[in-house]
Amino acid sequence: GATDASSAGGAGVSPSGGTGAGPTVAGGAAVAGGAAGATSSGVARGVTDTTITVGVAYLNLSGVQYLGPDYDVGDVRAQWNAVLAGWTRRGLLPVAGRTIKFAFHDYSVLDASQQRSACAAMIQDDHVFAVVAPEYFYQQGASCVAAENHTPVITSDGPANAVYRQAAPNLYTIMLSSTDQMTNLVYWARDKGLLQNRKIGVYYPNDPASQQLVDEGLRAPLQRVGSKITASATTGNANGGPEDALAVQRFHSAGVDLVVLMTSDLGFLQQADAQGYHPHYMGSDYNGYTTYLNAENFPADQFDGSPAVTVTDRGTLTTGAPLSPSARQCLDDYNRYTGAHLSPPPPGGHETAAYVYVMLACDESQLLLKALQGAGRNLTTATFEAGLTSIRNQPMNYFPDVSFGPGRYEGVQQERTLSWRSKCKCWVADAPAQPLSMPG
C-alpha cells in the first residue's frame, strides 16, 4: 500500500505519466532553496521569525458551474481565512512562535496540468513552507510539490501508491491512495457478496497512469479474490463524449452485469439509460464518484440503490445524525467571518459543495495546526513532519479519525457503506464506520 515507504526515492509513474525525478517544477525550472524546503542558509523556506507561509491550492469549478449550484465550492479564500480568524479568537495563534500567512492558487477542474502551474507559483514565487489542498490535487500537484520539490503536502484524496514512495516523507493524505481505494473496493465488494457470479466491466481514462491503476488496484486484487475483469473500455473525455456510447455497447454485448466507473460517470449512465442497459454498479471515492459533483444528476432508474464504499463520513447527516461540536464550531467560524448562513445538509437532503469545502478547510487546517504545535519554535521540515507522524486518532469533521506514523501517510483507516437514493438524489450511509476491508 501507499503506507509502505521502503522504496522511498525510487522512480515510479506519476499521475501525469512521468517519473519522480526532481527537484523541478513546471517547465523544468529548478526550485530556489533546494531539497527539503530549506534555503541556502539552512532556514526552512517560508519561515521567518514571525511568520509561516503556507500554500493553499484549490479546485476552480468555474468551467462547469453551468451544471448547477452543487458545482459551486464557494469562496475558498474566505473558508481558510475564517479558520485563522477562529484560531486567533481562541488563542491558538501564534503557533510555533509565529503567525500563518496563506498563499492561494487555484487550478481548473478541466485542466489537471494547471496543478503544476500552481505548484510552481507556490514554490518559486511564494516560497511556501508547506502546502494544503482541499481535493483533486492528487492528479499532478501533489507529486510536483512533495516528490519533485521536497515540500510537505497535506491533502484529502491521494495519488497512486508509486507517488507516495517517490514523495516520502512529504505527502500526507486524509484519504487512501488511489491504488488503495481501488483495492479496498475489491475486498469490500467481495465481503458484501457483490462479486459472486458477476461479469465485471471497468470504464477508465485512456492514459498510462490510469492503466497502471486498473492493473494494480483492480485487476490484481480481483484475481486474488477469484474474480476477473470481463471487459474494459477507456475514454479521453471525463465529462462525457462518444466513447460513452461505445463503452455501453461493448459491456452490453459482453454480458457485463457489474460496472466500475472511474470516469465520465454521468455520460455512461445516460448512455446506458438510452440503450436500455441496466447493469449493477459499484464504486469508491476515487475521482469524486461518491461526491456532490455526480449524485444530483444520476438517472434514478439506472442507479437507484447502487452501493459504494467511502472513507469519509458522507451520508451520515442525511440519516439524521447530529452535527458534531467540532463541525458546528467550524461552520460557526465560517458564518461569523463571512456573514453567510451556510448550514449542514438536512435529514433526507444532500450536502452542498460549499459546505464540504468549509469542512475540508477545517479538517486539513487542524492537521496543519497539530503538526506545527508538535514542531514547536524550532520549525523545520523535519520537525513539522515529525509533528504530523505523531498524530493519532485525531477527530475530523468530514472523515473518521485520522492517524499517521512513521511510514504511514494515509490517515483514515475506516470505511462506510453508502447507497444512492433516488428520493433525495444523494448518497446515504447504510452502516456505521468499520475497519477497512482490504488486508492490512
XYZ file of C-alpha atoms in Angstrom:
440
model
C 0.000 0.000 0.000
C 0.905 3.655 -0.019
C 1.995 3.382 3.592
C 4.974 1.245 2.598
C 7.817 3.706 2.175
C 10.546 1.093 1.987
C 11.324 2.112 -1.598
C 11.123 5.857 -0.993
C 13.086 7.730 -3.574
C 12.645 5.138 -6.304
C 11.179 6.125 -9.653
C 7.526 5.417 -10.321
C 4.775 6.557 -12.592
C 3.169 9.832 -11.535
C -0.447 10.782 -12.296
C 0.828 12.689 -15.308
C 2.650 9.619 -16.599
C 6.134 10.877 -15.735
C 8.695 9.679 -13.253
C 9.731 11.038 -9.918
C 12.950 12.736 -10.940
C 13.427 16.183 -9.424
C 13.555 18.670 -7.897
C 11.894 20.609 -10.714
C 8.603 22.329 -11.316
C 6.552 23.058 -14.398
C 8.798 23.945 -17.296
C 11.785 22.184 -15.752
C 12.935 25.161 -13.694
C 14.915 24.327 -10.583
C 13.447 25.491 -7.311
C 15.253 28.138 -5.337
C 16.022 26.738 -1.937
C 16.731 23.149 -2.967
C 15.858 19.985 -1.123
C 13.587 19.674 1.887
C 12.289 23.217 1.549
C 15.447 24.760 3.003
C 17.152 27.956 1.915
C 20.877 28.205 1.279
C 21.295 29.456 4.859
C 19.620 26.349 6.249
C 16.471 28.160 7.433
C 13.259 26.475 6.308
C 11.809 28.101 3.196
C 8.726 30.171 4.008
C 9.617 30.580 7.684
C 10.716 33.824 9.336
C 10.993 34.757 12.991
C 7.363 35.878 12.938
C 5.540 34.145 10.060
C 4.983 30.830 8.294
C 3.832 30.945 4.661
C 1.557 28.051 3.697
C 0.254 27.482 0.178
C -3.422 26.692 -0.355
C -4.090 25.005 -3.703
C -7.740 24.594 -4.586
C -10.045 23.478 -7.365
C -11.665 26.085 -9.601
C -15.025 24.791 -10.824
C -15.998 27.897 -12.794
C -15.790 25.939 -16.043
C -18.597 23.609 -15.001
C -20.752 25.819 -12.772
C -23.375 25.899 -15.513
C -24.243 22.380 -14.324
C -25.839 23.824 -11.189
C -25.267 25.175 -7.688
C -23.768 21.911 -6.453
C -20.711 22.776 -8.556
C -20.045 25.972 -6.597
C -17.407 25.363 -3.906
C -17.829 28.870 -2.521
C -15.163 31.392 -1.557
C -12.227 29.131 -0.713
C -10.039 32.008 0.446
C -12.703 33.090 2.921
C -13.091 29.500 4.124
C -9.421 29.258 5.062
C -9.153 32.780 6.413
C -12.169 32.036 8.616
C -10.126 29.228 10.163
C -7.319 31.665 11.014
C -9.829 34.105 12.494
C -11.272 31.360 14.686
C -7.826 30.271 15.840
C -6.957 33.853 16.732
C -10.119 34.266 18.828
C -9.374 31.044 20.712
C -5.702 31.912 21.322
C -4.300 29.180 19.053
C -2.217 31.689 17.117
C 0.648 32.329 17.093
C 1.783 28.706 16.712
C 5.400 27.568 16.762
C 6.036 31.168 17.808
C 4.674 32.576 14.538
C 1.577 33.683 12.676
C 0.411 31.960 9.486
C 0.094 33.561 6.054
C -1.791 31.738 3.298
C -0.770 31.988 -0.365
C -3.739 30.961 -2.532
C -3.609 29.408 -6.008
C -6.428 27.725 -7.905
C -6.423 25.275 -10.807
C -9.137 24.381 -13.293
C -11.197 21.226 -12.943
C -10.931 20.964 -16.754
C -7.123 21.079 -16.956
C -5.124 18.978 -14.496
C -1.847 20.418 -15.817
C -2.744 23.689 -14.074
C -1.922 21.912 -10.828
C 1.725 22.057 -11.872
C 1.437 25.786 -12.534
C 0.029 26.244 -9.032
C 2.910 24.164 -7.690
C 5.447 26.368 -9.474
C 3.859 29.556 -8.206
C 3.763 28.374 -4.603
C 7.343 27.096 -4.576
C 9.113 29.652 -6.748
C 7.096 32.826 -6.196
C 5.569 32.454 -2.726
C 8.393 30.336 -1.224
C 5.919 28.361 0.866
C 6.918 26.199 3.799
C 4.138 23.653 3.183
C 1.034 23.175 1.046
C -2.543 22.240 1.911
C -5.087 21.329 -0.773
C -8.779 20.515 -0.296
C -9.156 17.912 -3.081
C -8.190 16.667 -6.555
C -4.613 17.911 -6.087
C -3.564 14.258 -6.345
C -3.721 14.317 -10.143
C -0.439 16.206 -10.676
C 0.021 18.778 -7.931
C 0.866 16.513 -5.005
C 3.681 14.832 -6.940
C 5.072 18.188 -8.077
C 5.149 19.693 -4.585
C 6.043 16.662 -2.462
C 8.140 14.409 -4.709
C 9.837 16.890 -7.024
C 10.206 19.819 -4.643
C 10.517 18.039 -1.302
C 7.887 20.208 0.352
C 5.256 18.885 2.804
C 1.705 18.479 1.454
C -1.487 17.798 3.392
C -4.456 16.978 1.171
C -7.606 14.887 1.227
C -7.506 12.383 -1.642
C -4.357 10.548 -2.639
C -2.480 9.694 -5.851
C -1.245 6.230 -6.786
C 0.979 4.292 -4.395
C 4.047 4.973 -6.527
C 3.764 8.708 -5.884
C 3.826 8.199 -2.102
C 7.020 6.186 -2.484
C 8.600 8.969 -4.528
C 7.338 11.675 -2.177
C 8.133 10.116 1.211
C 8.187 11.610 3.766
C 6.487 14.725 2.333
C 2.987 13.606 1.246
C 0.181 13.131 3.791
C -3.410 12.403 2.766
C -6.524 12.067 4.884
C -7.989 9.501 2.485
C -6.477 6.414 0.888
C -4.220 6.438 -2.120
C -5.943 5.942 -5.473
C -4.472 2.453 -5.621
C -5.694 1.511 -2.172
C -9.142 2.975 -2.851
C -9.490 0.545 -5.743
C -8.024 -2.369 -3.805
C -10.274 -1.721 -0.822
C -13.257 -1.578 -3.197
C -12.485 -5.121 -4.359
C -12.289 -6.597 -0.863
C -15.343 -4.648 0.307
C -17.312 -5.936 -2.694
C -16.189 -9.492 -2.025
C -17.244 -9.241 1.623
C -20.638 -7.817 0.579
C -21.210 -10.636 -1.917
C -21.280 -8.198 -4.827
C -18.783 -10.102 -6.983
C -20.418 -13.513 -6.913
C -21.292 -14.764 -10.424
C -20.761 -11.283 -11.878
C -19.162 -10.254 -15.144
C -17.236 -7.076 -14.357
C -16.666 -4.122 -16.667
C -14.328 -1.197 -15.942
C -14.523 2.223 -17.628
C -11.470 4.421 -17.106
C -9.364 7.226 -18.644
C -7.101 6.283 -21.554
C -3.775 7.334 -20.071
C -0.839 5.256 -18.778
C -1.319 6.204 -15.120
C -4.963 5.084 -15.171
C -3.989 1.848 -16.907
C -1.466 1.156 -14.160
C -4.088 1.984 -11.532
C -6.534 -0.508 -13.059
C -3.880 -3.211 -13.296
C -2.502 -2.717 -9.791
C -5.587 -1.575 -7.899
C -8.346 -3.633 -9.570
C -7.166 -6.423 -11.845
C -4.610 -7.941 -9.475
C -6.833 -7.802 -6.340
C -9.777 -9.237 -8.293
C -7.621 -12.170 -9.300
C -6.606 -12.666 -5.676
C -10.268 -12.978 -4.618
C -11.174 -15.268 -7.525
C -12.764 -12.755 -9.898
C -11.692 -11.022 -13.091
C -12.431 -8.117 -15.404
C -14.588 -9.396 -18.272
C -14.461 -6.228 -20.406
C -12.926 -2.768 -20.211
C -13.233 0.487 -22.122
C -11.485 3.859 -21.992
C -12.187 7.476 -22.851
C -10.249 10.699 -23.178
C -13.207 12.831 -22.114
C -14.042 12.690 -18.407
C -17.047 14.954 -18.920
C -18.826 12.770 -21.456
C -18.304 12.014 -25.128
C -18.858 9.497 -27.934
C -16.771 6.847 -26.151
C -19.520 6.568 -23.509
C -21.946 5.036 -26.008
C -19.248 2.690 -27.335
C -18.378 1.545 -23.810
C -22.043 0.791 -23.085
C -22.308 -1.219 -26.306
C -19.151 -3.190 -25.507
C -20.233 -4.018 -21.963
C -23.753 -4.932 -23.018
C -22.573 -7.296 -25.734
C -20.028 -8.897 -23.363
C -22.750 -9.620 -20.804
C -21.225 -7.312 -18.192
C -23.617 -7.008 -15.260
C -21.405 -5.141 -12.749
C -19.747 -1.869 -13.801
C -16.969 0.089 -12.094
C -16.987 3.691 -13.354
C -13.676 5.517 -12.959
C -14.511 8.337 -15.374
C -17.455 10.001 -17.166
C -19.952 8.618 -14.671
C -22.898 10.671 -15.828
C -22.137 10.216 -19.523
C -22.002 6.429 -19.185
C -25.186 6.277 -17.092
C -27.114 8.430 -19.545
C -25.988 6.306 -22.495
C -26.831 3.098 -20.629
C -30.283 4.502 -19.950
C -30.731 5.448 -23.597
C -29.681 1.963 -24.746
C -31.845 0.093 -22.248
C -28.808 -1.381 -20.496
C -29.264 -1.806 -16.741
C -26.241 -3.399 -15.053
C -25.336 -3.155 -11.369
C -22.802 -0.520 -10.320
C -20.270 -0.194 -7.540
C -17.550 2.313 -6.740
C -15.356 4.090 -4.217
C -14.378 7.690 -3.524
C -11.985 7.642 -6.480
C -12.423 10.594 -8.858
C -15.347 12.003 -6.888
C -17.641 9.017 -7.537
C -19.425 9.423 -4.192
C -19.495 13.228 -4.100
C -21.987 16.005 -4.697
C -20.387 16.523 -8.138
C -22.141 13.451 -9.532
C -25.083 12.293 -7.462
C -27.556 15.073 -8.259
C -27.869 14.139 -11.930
C -27.689 10.328 -11.923
C -30.676 8.710 -13.713
C -32.882 7.258 -10.987
C -33.986 4.172 -12.906
C -30.371 3.424 -13.752
C -28.711 3.955 -10.388
C -31.219 3.799 -7.503
C -29.900 1.656 -4.646
C -26.384 1.358 -6.070
C -23.801 0.738 -3.319
C -20.408 2.340 -2.819
C -17.676 2.319 -0.217
C -16.346 5.555 1.247
C -13.622 6.519 3.715
C -15.472 9.757 4.514
C -18.423 10.491 6.800
C -20.502 11.353 3.742
C -24.157 10.393 4.001
C -24.311 10.357 7.804
C -26.105 13.691 8.273
C -28.621 12.611 5.642
C -29.712 9.844 8.024
C -30.463 12.421 10.736
C -27.205 12.063 12.700
C -26.339 15.237 14.652
C -23.584 17.631 13.638
C -20.537 17.162 15.851
C -19.492 20.049 18.142
C -16.279 20.434 16.139
C -18.143 20.653 12.840
C -20.589 23.130 14.379
C -17.683 25.331 15.520
C -16.154 25.100 12.035
C -19.416 26.195 10.449
C -19.948 28.961 13.003
C -16.424 30.297 12.397
C -17.114 30.484 8.680
C -20.530 32.130 9.046
C -19.171 34.618 11.574
C -16.253 35.572 9.356
C -18.268 35.884 6.143
C -21.713 36.883 7.372
C -23.095 33.897 5.455
C -25.758 31.484 6.679
C -24.304 28.203 5.433
C -25.941 25.159 7.013
C -25.311 21.415 7.035
C -27.405 19.088 4.883
C -30.814 18.387 6.461
C -32.045 14.844 7.112
C -33.054 13.425 3.756
C -31.099 16.110 1.889
C -27.664 16.280 0.396
C -24.622 18.399 1.127
C -23.560 21.352 -0.966
C -20.095 21.722 -2.421
C -19.521 24.847 -0.316
C -20.374 23.003 2.908
C -17.905 20.239 2.047
C -15.160 22.743 1.297
C -15.673 24.501 4.631
C -15.294 21.138 6.385
C -12.216 20.247 4.335
C -10.598 23.560 5.278
C -11.188 22.867 8.960
C -10.004 19.240 8.775
C -6.804 19.909 6.858
C -6.004 23.010 8.866
C -6.444 21.016 12.084
C -3.730 18.615 10.895
C -1.563 21.587 9.932
C -2.034 23.115 13.390
C -1.263 19.847 15.201
C 1.936 19.401 13.203
C 3.073 22.974 13.877
C 2.308 22.600 17.579
C 4.351 19.408 17.628
C 7.246 21.046 15.799
C 7.492 23.981 18.195
C 9.691 27.027 17.792
C 12.453 25.021 16.077
C 10.376 24.774 12.911
C 11.958 22.857 10.059
C 10.546 20.439 7.515
C 11.838 17.575 9.646
C 10.252 18.806 12.896
C 6.987 19.592 11.072
C 6.806 16.098 9.590
C 7.674 14.605 12.971
C 4.666 16.517 14.297
C 2.485 15.048 11.540
C 3.652 11.479 12.126
C 2.870 11.818 15.850
C -0.850 12.421 15.142
C -3.024 9.593 16.457
C -6.815 9.253 16.388
C -7.365 12.909 15.535
C -11.124 13.617 15.265
C -12.215 15.090 11.937
C -15.381 16.830 10.771
C -15.850 15.063 7.449
C -13.900 11.852 7.987
C -13.359 9.148 10.583
C -10.449 9.720 12.964
C -7.041 10.213 11.349
C -3.707 8.724 12.414
C -0.304 8.995 10.787
C 3.001 7.437 11.794
C 6.480 6.632 10.541
C 5.939 5.257 7.024
C 2.168 5.734 7.316
C 0.916 8.527 5.069
C -2.780 7.656 4.614
C -4.701 8.904 7.636
C -8.122 7.213 7.598
C -8.335 3.509 8.370
C -12.110 3.062 8.359
C -14.825 2.784 5.722
C -18.583 3.164 5.393
C -21.068 1.599 3.006
C -23.257 4.046 1.081
C -26.232 3.631 -1.208
C -27.567 6.141 -3.712
C -31.217 7.002 -3.147
C -33.353 8.459 -5.905
C -35.680 10.105 -3.372
C -33.017 12.632 -2.329
C -30.642 12.105 -5.268
C -27.911 11.662 -2.716
C -25.674 9.129 -1.007
C -26.926 7.762 2.317
C -24.771 5.936 4.872
C -26.097 2.406 5.354
C -23.903 1.349 8.269
C -21.514 2.688 10.909
C -17.810 3.050 10.163
C -15.802 -0.146 10.316
C -12.180 -1.153 9.631
C -11.059 -1.158 6.010
C -11.898 -4.323 4.100
C -8.526 -4.705 2.375
C -5.781 -6.667 4.132
C -3.545 -4.554 6.322
